[in-house]
Structure formats: structure tokens, C-alpha cells
Amino acid sequence: MATNTMNKSEIKVIGVLERVGGFASAQELYQLLQRGGESIGLTTVYRALQSLVSDKIVDQLRREDGEAIYRLCGDNHHHHLVCKQCGSTVEIEGSAIERWTKSIAEEHGFREVGHTAEIFGICPKC
Amino acid sequence: MATNTMNKSEIKVIGVLERVGGFASAQELYQLLQRGGESIGLTTVYRALQSLVSDKIVDQLRREDGEAIYRLCGDNHHHHLVCKQCGSTVEIEGSAIERWTKSIAEEHGFREVGHTAEIFGICPKC
DNA sequence: TTGAAAATGAAAATCATTTTCATTTTCTGC
DNA sequence: GCAGAAAATGAAAATGATTTTCATTTTCAA
């Protein structure tokens, strides 16, 4: 196996995804790379992401507005409780959801399963 | 309640969604309406869909390529198990999530709580 | 009937993403 | 090293869904 050579751009993109530690869009990753002083073009970011996705190193899904977001596969992620009013967020543990996801997916024969979940409401201060 | 007046365009869009009986994109719905001899503009189709979505009469989600797809809502709040490859979706029951959401929110003193959750993976066929 | 508000849709604008294409970098065999 | 092929790069143009603009038409209540 290991047919895949990893080029410089792909390594840069993986690096920034590690720093982010969760989902980010191509545009966001591009900006972060720029700010970090990396010399890399937007086109190349897109190409690196495509290639990483098809090598199953990166997970791709869609935000509600249709923008694609990416994260390293196998990142164990957390969830957020977000205030609709002031935007403050609380990180929450999600093992319950984790189990729920797994059992539902199994039940329907799905593989390579991931999920998104977010709770929103109005926080005590607001 | 029932603040919502339904205008002609929205009725046309609901009509075509009924005929389709599943998911369709705005562009597809527009084409179907045209072919059905309806006089309606693309802009108006988009506007009608927006309004139906925010009235919770229509469900909106995203195809793998980011295009928005719509269908008439079932009346019960559900979640989706979506295939990353072919886009096929399974409606799933979410009472477990419902309870999880409620308890987390309570724990942190949040009010007016809602949530989003979606499971994605690769379906048995793909 | 009339004037205000809502609805309409063609055309322009937006914005993420992809494609094109000319240039630069990397790799391979000599 | 060295030439030449192959891969990578990125700026600019193209694409395509969706939204906005804005002038016109329709609806509706007084």
C-alpha cells in the first residue's frame, strides 16, 4: 500500500488542519496559511484538499450554507453549546452522541461514519 | 399562530414538490414547473423555497456537491443519515439526541434550546 | 378607485470552486 | 552535473448555484 506520495502543499494543509483541530473551509485554511507566512495559492489549497479527501486522509462535508468543510479523519472531536444571543460557546463531551451515531449507522449498514451536532440556545447571562 | 399567508408561487412550488415526492434542487423544480407550463421565474422559485424552509414546510439539505435540495417536511422532527457518496438519505428517529440535548442544556442553564445533528457515512450500496 | 404594500422576474452581482495555461520545480536516466 | 519529461504551482478566467437589485405588476384594504 502507501501508494501515495505526499507533496509539500499537502503537508502544509495537514499541518494547518492539525492546528485547527476540527472543521475548516478551504478559504479559512488558505487564510490561516497566509497569516502563518506560508507561500501557497488558493488553487493549490483546493487541490491538496481534493487529493487528501480522495486518499481518505481528510473528511469533507458541507456547512449549512453549502460551503465545504474539512478536517483530519479520525480527529476525535467535541461538540459545542452555543448561545444564539452572545455567541459564547461551551465545549461539551459527546460520548453519548458517539454511541448513538455508531449504533444508528450500524443498523443501516453504513461505513466510515462521522457526524455533526451542535446545540444552540440562550445562555444564562443573556 | 398561523401567521403565514401562502402566496401563489409557494403553492406552485409545494405542488411540484408533491409530484416529485422526494428531494429536488431549486433548478430542477424550476425546470419541472416550466415544463409543466407554469409561468414562474427562477428567482421566485428560490424565494418561495426560502420562505417555505423558514416556515418549516420544506426541509433543506445539501447534496455532496453543495447544491441545496428540498422536500416537503414530514411533521415529526427527525435527523438524517446521509451517504457521502451517492447522497441517499435515511430518516432517523432522534429521541436519544433529544434527551441528550435537553440534559446538556439544562446542566448549563441554557434556554430556548435547539440542535442540529447529522450522521454521514457510506451506504451499503456504495 | 386609489395608493401603499407585496410579489415578480430579468439582469447583475456574489462567492465558492474548478479550469486553463504558462511558468517553475522536481525527478529520472545518462 | 545535465537535459528533458513529468508533476506542481498559482494567477486569472470560467463556472454555476444562489442572492441582490430594481423597475414593473399585482393585490388589497380603505
mmCIF file of C-alpha atoms (C1' of nucleotides) in Angstrom:
data_model
loop_
_atom_site.group_PDB
_atom_site.id
_atom_site.type_symbol
_atom_site.label_atom_id
_atom_site.label_comp_id
_atom_site.label_asym_id
_atom_site.label_seq_id
_atom_site.Cartn_x
_atom_site.Cartn_y
_atom_site.Cartn_z
ATOM 1 C CA MET A 1 0.000 0.000 0.000
ATOM 2 C CA ALA A 2 1.173 3.513 0.776
ATOM 3 C CA THR A 3 0.991 4.326 -2.894
ATOM 4 C CA ASN A 4 0.636 7.941 -2.007
ATOM 5 C CA THR A 5 3.473 10.359 -2.129
ATOM 6 C CA MET A 6 2.673 13.418 -0.129
ATOM 7 C CA ASN A 7 3.825 16.704 -1.626
ATOM 8 C CA LYS A 8 4.739 19.919 0.121
ATOM 9 C CA SER A 9 1.354 21.556 -0.237
ATOM 10 C CA GLU A 10 -0.427 18.579 1.183
ATOM 11 C CA ILE A 11 1.893 18.606 4.154
ATOM 12 C CA LYS A 12 1.226 22.295 4.726
ATOM 13 C CA VAL A 13 -2.504 21.719 4.594
ATOM 14 C CA ILE A 14 -2.313 18.815 7.004
ATOM 15 C CA GLY A 15 -0.268 20.996 9.319
ATOM 16 C CA VAL A 16 -2.838 23.736 9.447
ATOM 17 C CA LEU A 17 -5.647 21.222 9.862
ATOM 18 C CA GLU A 18 -3.814 19.858 12.874
ATOM 19 C CA ARG A 19 -3.521 23.301 14.366
ATOM 20 C CA VAL A 20 -7.215 23.933 13.755
ATOM 21 C CA GLY A 21 -8.168 20.668 15.387
ATOM 22 C CA GLY A 22 -11.593 20.480 13.769
ATOM 23 C CA PHE A 23 -13.511 21.558 10.714
ATOM 24 C CA ALA A 24 -12.449 24.433 8.488
ATOM 25 C CA SER A 25 -13.292 25.568 4.975
ATOM 26 C CA ALA A 26 -10.771 25.806 2.152
ATOM 27 C CA GLN A 27 -10.927 29.569 2.287
ATOM 28 C CA GLU A 28 -10.276 29.595 6.016
ATOM 29 C CA LEU A 29 -7.358 27.227 5.680
ATOM 30 C CA TYR A 30 -5.943 29.393 2.935
ATOM 31 C CA GLN A 31 -6.159 32.495 5.128
ATOM 32 C CA LEU A 32 -4.558 30.705 8.048
ATOM 33 C CA LEU A 33 -1.691 29.569 5.861
ATOM 34 C CA GLN A 34 -1.197 33.074 4.538
ATOM 35 C CA ARG A 35 -1.198 34.569 8.005
ATOM 36 C CA GLY A 36 1.235 31.901 9.088
ATOM 37 C CA GLY A 37 3.587 33.224 6.433
ATOM 38 C CA GLU A 38 3.235 30.202 4.148
ATOM 39 C CA SER A 39 3.510 30.852 0.472
ATOM 40 C CA ILE A 40 0.701 28.850 -1.058
ATOM 41 C CA GLY A 41 -2.042 29.691 -3.533
ATOM 42 C CA LEU A 42 -5.744 29.141 -3.072
ATOM 43 C CA THR A 43 -5.848 26.829 -6.072
ATOM 44 C CA THR A 44 -3.199 24.662 -4.506
ATOM 45 C CA VAL A 45 -5.068 24.508 -1.231
ATOM 46 C CA TYR A 46 -8.109 23.251 -3.109
ATOM 47 C CA ARG A 47 -6.057 20.711 -4.986
ATOM 48 C CA ALA A 48 -4.333 19.459 -1.852
ATOM 49 C CA LEU A 49 -7.673 19.077 -0.112
ATOM 50 C CA GLN A 50 -9.156 17.158 -3.037
ATOM 51 C CA SER A 51 -6.261 14.810 -3.036
ATOM 52 C CA LEU A 52 -6.299 14.334 0.733
ATOM 53 C CA VAL A 53 -10.004 13.632 0.624
ATOM 54 C CA SER A 54 -9.637 11.009 -2.050
ATOM 55 C CA ASP A 55 -6.796 9.425 -0.091
ATOM 56 C CA LYS A 56 -9.143 9.378 2.902
ATOM 57 C CA ILE A 57 -6.761 11.419 4.997
ATOM 58 C CA VAL A 58 -9.268 14.213 5.255
ATOM 59 C CA ASP A 59 -13.017 14.172 5.769
ATOM 60 C CA GLN A 60 -15.159 16.532 3.751
ATOM 61 C CA LEU A 61 -18.659 17.643 4.474
ATOM 62 C CA ARG A 62 -20.903 20.627 3.930
ATOM 63 C CA ARG A 63 -21.843 23.517 6.094
ATOM 64 C CA GLU A 64 -25.445 24.551 6.078
ATOM 65 C CA ASP A 65 -24.662 27.307 3.588
ATOM 66 C CA GLY A 66 -23.157 24.806 1.181
ATOM 67 C CA GLU A 67 -19.514 25.643 1.763
ATOM 68 C CA ALA A 68 -17.308 22.564 2.004
ATOM 69 C CA ILE A 69 -15.532 21.983 5.299
ATOM 70 C CA TYR A 70 -12.660 19.634 6.010
ATOM 71 C CA ARG A 71 -10.962 18.002 8.945
ATOM 72 C CA LEU A 72 -8.415 15.315 9.515
ATOM 73 C CA CYS A 73 -10.010 11.900 9.564
ATOM 74 C CA GLY A 74 -10.041 10.284 12.926
ATOM 75 C CA ASP A 75 -9.812 13.552 14.757
ATOM 76 C CA ASN A 76 -11.839 12.960 17.806
ATOM 77 C CA HIS A 77 -13.902 15.993 18.062
ATOM 78 C CA HIS A 78 -16.059 17.623 20.631
ATOM 79 C CA HIS A 79 -19.313 19.475 20.315
ATOM 80 C CA HIS A 80 -20.425 22.946 21.197
ATOM 81 C CA LEU A 81 -23.211 24.513 23.111
ATOM 82 C CA VAL A 82 -23.588 27.939 21.513
ATOM 83 C CA CYS A 83 -25.510 30.983 22.700
ATOM 84 C CA LYS A 84 -27.696 32.384 19.929
ATOM 85 C CA GLN A 85 -27.522 35.803 21.516
ATOM 86 C CA CYS A 86 -23.950 36.486 22.574
ATOM 87 C CA GLY A 87 -22.191 33.684 20.724
ATOM 88 C CA SER A 88 -20.409 32.310 23.778
ATOM 89 C CA THR A 89 -19.701 28.622 23.474
ATOM 90 C CA VAL A 90 -19.223 25.785 25.894
ATOM 91 C CA GLU A 91 -17.326 22.703 24.830
ATOM 92 C CA ILE A 92 -19.220 19.570 25.672
ATOM 93 C CA GLU A 93 -18.370 15.957 25.819
ATOM 94 C CA GLY A 94 -20.182 13.789 23.325
ATOM 95 C CA SER A 95 -19.728 10.162 24.115
ATOM 96 C CA ALA A 96 -23.496 9.707 24.215
ATOM 97 C CA ILE A 97 -23.790 11.025 20.686
ATOM 98 C CA GLU A 98 -20.820 8.970 19.670
ATOM 99 C CA ARG A 99 -22.577 5.815 20.725
ATOM 100 C CA TRP A 100 -25.849 6.882 19.196
ATOM 101 C CA THR A 101 -24.173 7.607 15.882
ATOM 102 C CA LYS A 102 -22.411 4.303 15.832
ATOM 103 C CA SER A 103 -25.482 2.261 16.579
ATOM 104 C CA ILE A 104 -27.666 4.042 14.028
ATOM 105 C CA ALA A 105 -25.038 3.711 11.340
ATOM 106 C CA GLU A 106 -24.537 0.051 12.080
ATOM 107 C CA GLU A 107 -28.226 -0.579 11.944
ATOM 108 C CA HIS A 108 -28.331 0.796 8.412
ATOM 109 C CA GLY A 109 -25.096 -0.755 7.221
ATOM 110 C CA PHE A 110 -23.178 2.497 6.793
ATOM 111 C CA ARG A 111 -19.384 2.583 6.894
ATOM 112 C CA GLU A 112 -16.845 5.330 7.509
ATOM 113 C CA VAL A 113 -19.228 7.158 9.695
ATOM 114 C CA GLY A 114 -18.941 10.638 11.097
ATOM 115 C CA HIS A 115 -21.371 13.173 12.406
ATOM 116 C CA THR A 116 -22.028 16.774 13.207
ATOM 117 C CA ALA A 117 -24.018 18.008 16.145
ATOM 118 C CA GLU A 118 -24.453 21.360 17.723
ATOM 119 C CA ILE A 119 -26.724 22.584 20.457
ATOM 120 C CA PHE A 120 -27.809 26.183 20.486
ATOM 121 C CA GLY A 121 -29.909 28.219 22.852
ATOM 122 C CA ILE A 122 -29.718 31.256 25.085
ATOM 123 C CA CYS A 123 -27.146 31.255 27.850
ATOM 124 C CA PRO A 124 -27.836 32.182 31.483
ATOM 125 C CA LYS A 125 -26.247 35.634 31.137
ATOM 126 C CA CYS A 126 -28.405 36.693 28.197
ATOM 127 C CA MET B 1 -50.186 31.151 15.297
ATOM 128 C CA ALA B 2 -50.810 30.547 11.602
ATOM 129 C CA THR B 3 -49.273 33.874 10.781
ATOM 130 C CA ASN B 4 -48.349 32.569 7.382
ATOM 131 C CA THR B 5 -50.203 33.514 4.269
ATOM 132 C CA MET B 6 -49.277 31.290 1.389
ATOM 133 C CA ASN B 7 -48.867 33.012 -1.959
ATOM 134 C CA LYS B 8 -49.333 31.623 -5.438
ATOM 135 C CA SER B 9 -45.698 30.826 -6.053
ATOM 136 C CA GLU B 10 -45.379 28.949 -2.824
ATOM 137 C CA ILE B 11 -48.402 26.900 -3.743
ATOM 138 C CA LYS B 12 -46.925 26.081 -7.134
ATOM 139 C CA VAL B 13 -43.673 25.020 -5.524
ATOM 140 C CA ILE B 14 -45.448 22.845 -2.988
ATOM 141 C CA GLY B 15 -47.397 21.305 -5.846
ATOM 142 C CA VAL B 16 -44.307 20.305 -7.759
ATOM 143 C CA LEU B 17 -42.631 19.031 -4.603
ATOM 144 C CA GLU B 18 -45.645 16.813 -4.030
ATOM 145 C CA ARG B 19 -45.375 15.440 -7.541
ATOM 146 C CA VAL B 20 -41.676 14.809 -7.075
ATOM 147 C CA GLY B 21 -42.276 13.054 -3.774
ATOM 148 C CA GLY B 22 -38.685 13.428 -2.585
ATOM 149 C CA PHE B 23 -35.677 15.662 -2.850
ATOM 150 C CA ALA B 24 -35.117 18.085 -5.705
ATOM 151 C CA SER B 25 -32.904 21.109 -6.251
ATOM 152 C CA ALA B 26 -34.222 24.587 -6.920
ATOM 153 C CA GLN B 27 -33.011 24.373 -10.500
ATOM 154 C CA GLU B 28 -34.786 21.060 -11.029
ATOM 155 C CA LEU B 29 -38.003 22.356 -9.543
ATOM 156 C CA TYR B 30 -37.782 25.380 -11.789
ATOM 157 C CA GLN B 31 -37.374 23.197 -14.883
ATOM 158 C CA LEU B 32 -40.254 20.981 -13.872
ATOM 159 C CA LEU B 33 -42.503 23.989 -13.389
ATOM 160 C CA GLN B 34 -41.518 25.384 -16.773
ATOM 161 C CA ARG B 35 -42.167 22.077 -18.496
ATOM 162 C CA GLY B 36 -45.475 21.859 -16.696
ATOM 163 C CA GLY B 37 -46.390 25.118 -18.392
ATOM 164 C CA GLU B 38 -46.249 27.199 -15.238
ATOM 165 C CA SER B 39 -45.129 30.763 -15.604
ATOM 166 C CA ILE B 40 -42.710 31.325 -12.795
ATOM 167 C CA GLY B 41 -39.200 32.746 -12.619
ATOM 168 C CA LEU B 42 -36.169 31.124 -11.095
ATOM 169 C CA THR B 43 -35.802 33.951 -8.595
ATOM 170 C CA THR B 44 -39.319 33.366 -7.409
ATOM 171 C CA VAL B 45 -38.706 29.651 -7.004
ATOM 172 C CA TYR B 46 -35.741 30.448 -4.783
ATOM 173 C CA ARG B 47 -37.762 32.917 -2.784
ATOM 174 C CA ALA B 48 -40.652 30.545 -2.334
ATOM 175 C CA LEU B 49 -38.294 27.813 -1.163
ATOM 176 C CA GLN B 50 -36.604 30.118 1.333
ATOM 177 C CA SER B 51 -39.887 31.097 2.764
ATOM 178 C CA LEU B 52 -41.178 27.516 2.926
ATOM 179 C CA VAL B 53 -37.989 26.423 4.656
ATOM 180 C CA SER B 54 -38.243 29.114 7.268
ATOM 181 C CA ASP B 55 -41.880 28.195 7.838
ATOM 182 C CA LYS B 56 -40.712 24.619 8.297
ATOM 183 C CA ILE B 57 -42.932 23.382 5.499
ATOM 184 C CA VAL B 58 -39.947 22.280 3.491
ATOM 185 C CA ASP B 59 -36.751 20.534 4.537
ATOM 186 C CA GLN B 60 -33.499 21.694 3.059
ATOM 187 C CA LEU B 61 -30.238 19.834 2.935
ATOM 188 C CA ARG B 62 -27.151 19.601 0.782
ATOM 189 C CA ARG B 63 -26.012 17.260 -1.914
ATOM 190 C CA GLU B 64 -22.409 16.166 -1.876
ATOM 191 C CA ASP B 65 -21.593 18.835 -4.454
ATOM 192 C CA GLY B 66 -23.057 21.550 -2.258
ATOM 193 C CA GLU B 67 -26.244 22.125 -4.194
ATOM 194 C CA ALA B 68 -29.244 22.615 -1.927
ATOM 195 C CA ILE B 69 -32.057 20.094 -2.190
ATOM 196 C CA TYR B 70 -35.568 20.387 -0.836
ATOM 197 C CA ARG B 71 -38.534 18.246 0.018
ATOM 198 C CA LEU B 72 -41.758 18.536 1.926
ATOM 199 C CA CYS B 73 -41.212 18.071 5.650
ATOM 200 C CA GLY B 74 -42.624 15.128 7.433
ATOM 201 C CA ASP B 75 -44.335 16.504 10.510
ATOM 202 C CA ASN B 76 -42.066 14.870 13.079
ATOM 203 C CA HIS B 77 -38.657 16.243 13.901
ATOM 204 C CA HIS B 78 -36.090 13.819 12.562
ATOM 205 C CA HIS B 79 -32.446 13.640 11.605
ATOM 206 C CA HIS B 80 -30.688 12.278 8.585
ATOM 207 C CA LEU B 81 -28.199 9.593 7.848
ATOM 208 C CA VAL B 82 -26.607 10.716 4.608
ATOM 209 C CA CYS B 83 -24.393 8.815 2.209
ATOM 210 C CA LYS B 84 -21.290 10.850 1.381
ATOM 211 C CA GLN B 85 -21.024 9.080 -1.937
ATOM 212 C CA CYS B 86 -24.450 8.875 -3.533
ATOM 213 C CA GLY B 87 -26.336 11.317 -1.328
ATOM 214 C CA SER B 88 -29.087 8.866 -0.425
ATOM 215 C CA THR B 89 -30.608 9.695 2.917
ATOM 216 C CA VAL B 90 -32.335 7.733 5.613
ATOM 217 C CA GLU B 91 -34.604 9.476 8.049
ATOM 218 C CA ILE B 92 -33.789 8.510 11.589
ATOM 219 C CA GLU B 93 -35.569 8.915 14.828
ATOM 220 C CA GLY B 94 -33.819 11.149 17.306
ATOM 221 C CA SER B 95 -35.351 10.801 20.731
ATOM 222 C CA ALA B 96 -31.953 9.854 22.153
ATOM 223 C CA ILE B 97 -30.451 13.069 20.837
ATOM 224 C CA GLU B 98 -33.468 14.954 22.033
ATOM 225 C CA ARG B 99 -32.851 13.800 25.568
ATOM 226 C CA TRP B 100 -29.132 14.393 25.354
ATOM 227 C CA THR B 101 -29.652 17.938 24.117
ATOM 228 C CA LYS B 102 -32.107 18.705 26.832
ATOM 229 C CA SER B 103 -29.935 17.423 29.647
ATOM 230 C CA ILE B 104 -26.766 19.174 28.454
ATOM 231 C CA ALA B 105 -28.592 22.447 28.002
ATOM 232 C CA GLU B 106 -30.187 22.207 31.410
ATOM 233 C CA GLU B 107 -26.866 21.456 33.018
ATOM 234 C CA HIS B 108 -25.502 24.719 31.634
ATOM 235 C CA GLY B 109 -28.590 26.815 32.225
ATOM 236 C CA PHE B 110 -29.420 27.405 28.559
ATOM 237 C CA ARG B 111 -32.976 28.234 27.451
ATOM 238 C CA GLU B 112 -34.810 28.040 24.132
ATOM 239 C CA VAL B 113 -32.708 25.181 23.046
ATOM 240 C CA GLY B 114 -32.490 23.640 19.619
ATOM 241 C CA HIS B 115 -29.989 21.447 17.904
ATOM 242 C CA THR B 116 -28.669 20.166 14.645
ATOM 243 C CA ALA B 117 -27.343 16.705 14.085
ATOM 244 C CA GLU B 118 -26.484 14.763 11.020
ATOM 245 C CA ILE B 119 -24.761 11.461 10.554
ATOM 246 C CA PHE B 120 -22.823 10.810 7.399
ATOM 247 C CA GLY B 121 -21.021 7.796 6.049
ATOM 248 C CA ILE B 122 -21.033 5.446 3.110
ATOM 249 C CA CYS B 123 -24.153 3.428 2.485
ATOM 250 C CA PRO B 124 -24.229 -0.325 1.836
ATOM 251 C CA LYS B 125 -24.721 0.133 -1.912
ATOM 252 C CA CYS B 126 -21.687 2.344 -2.394
ATOM 253 C "C1'" DT C 1 -60.900 53.979 -7.401
ATOM 254 C "C1'" DT C 2 -56.539 54.771 -5.395
ATOM 255 C "C1'" DG C 3 -52.385 54.447 -3.151
ATOM 256 C "C1'" DA C 4 -49.445 51.511 -0.426
ATOM 257 C "C1'" DA C 5 -47.512 47.193 0.216
ATOM 258 C "C1'" DA C 6 -46.290 42.738 -1.541
ATOM 259 C "C1'" DA C 7 -44.864 39.891 -5.328
ATOM 260 C "C1'" DT C 8 -42.467 39.188 -9.504
ATOM 261 C "C1'" DG C 9 -38.591 38.295 -12.608
ATOM 262 C "C1'" DA C 10 -34.759 39.801 -15.698
ATOM 263 C "C1'" DA C 11 -30.371 41.107 -15.260
ATOM 264 C "C1'" DA C 12 -26.396 41.963 -12.486
ATOM 265 C "C1'" DA C 13 -23.709 40.722 -8.519
ATOM 266 C "C1'" DT C 14 -21.686 37.339 -5.320
ATOM 267 C "C1'" DC C 15 -18.947 33.730 -3.959
ATOM 268 C "C1'" DA C 16 -17.027 29.125 -3.556
ATOM 269 C "C1'" DT C 17 -14.960 26.136 -6.532
ATOM 270 C "C1'" DT C 18 -12.866 24.473 -10.910
ATOM 271 C "C1'" DT C 19 -10.405 25.010 -15.119
ATOM 272 C "C1'" DT C 20 -6.885 26.872 -18.079
ATOM 273 C "C1'" DC C 21 -2.456 27.669 -19.146
ATOM 274 C "C1'" DA C 22 2.035 29.430 -18.844
ATOM 275 C "C1'" DT C 23 5.758 29.023 -15.619
ATOM 276 C "C1'" DT C 24 8.577 26.761 -12.118
ATOM 277 C "C1'" DT C 25 10.140 22.816 -9.590
ATOM 278 C "C1'" DT C 26 11.229 18.068 -9.072
ATOM 279 C "C1'" DC C 27 12.676 13.737 -10.701
ATOM 280 C "C1'" DT C 28 14.926 10.313 -13.901
ATOM 281 C "C1'" DG C 29 18.117 8.334 -16.740
ATOM 282 C "C1'" DC C 30 22.502 9.328 -18.687
ATOM 283 C "C1'" DG D 1 26.102 17.517 -13.195
ATOM 284 C "C1'" DC D 2 22.578 17.845 -17.203
ATOM 285 C "C1'" DA D 3 18.806 17.618 -20.416
ATOM 286 C "C1'" DG D 4 14.306 16.730 -20.819
ATOM 287 C "C1'" DA D 5 9.953 14.805 -19.156
ATOM 288 C "C1'" DA D 6 6.596 14.894 -15.641
ATOM 289 C "C1'" DA D 7 4.479 16.971 -11.707
ATOM 290 C "C1'" DA D 8 3.328 21.026 -9.128
ATOM 291 C "C1'" DT D 9 2.084 25.746 -8.852
ATOM 292 C "C1'" DG D 10 -0.819 29.839 -8.973
ATOM 293 C "C1'" DA D 11 -2.877 33.912 -11.371
ATOM 294 C "C1'" DA D 12 -6.557 34.778 -13.969
ATOM 295 C "C1'" DA D 13 -10.672 33.355 -16.275
ATOM 296 C "C1'" DA D 14 -14.683 30.368 -16.242
ATOM 297 C "C1'" DT D 15 -18.481 28.059 -13.948
ATOM 298 C "C1'" DG D 16 -22.656 27.530 -11.631
ATOM 299 C "C1'" DA D 17 -25.735 27.974 -7.797
ATOM 300 C "C1'" DT D 18 -27.712 31.422 -5.179
ATOM 301 C "C1'" DT D 19 -28.758 36.253 -3.880
ATOM 302 C "C1'" DT D 20 -29.497 41.046 -4.724
ATOM 303 C "C1'" DT D 21 -31.190 44.958 -7.250
ATOM 304 C "C1'" DC D 22 -34.601 47.423 -9.157
ATOM 305 C "C1'" DA D 23 -38.217 48.595 -12.120
ATOM 306 C "C1'" DT D 24 -42.732 46.782 -13.057
ATOM 307 C "C1'" DT D 25 -47.049 44.397 -11.975
ATOM 308 C "C1'" DT D 26 -50.442 42.598 -8.877
ATOM 309 C "C1'" DT D 27 -53.075 42.545 -4.710
ATOM 310 C "C1'" DC D 28 -55.798 44.557 -1.273
ATOM 311 C "C1'" DA D 29 -57.782 47.467 2.018
ATOM 312 C "C1'" DA D 30 -59.887 51.962 2.799
#
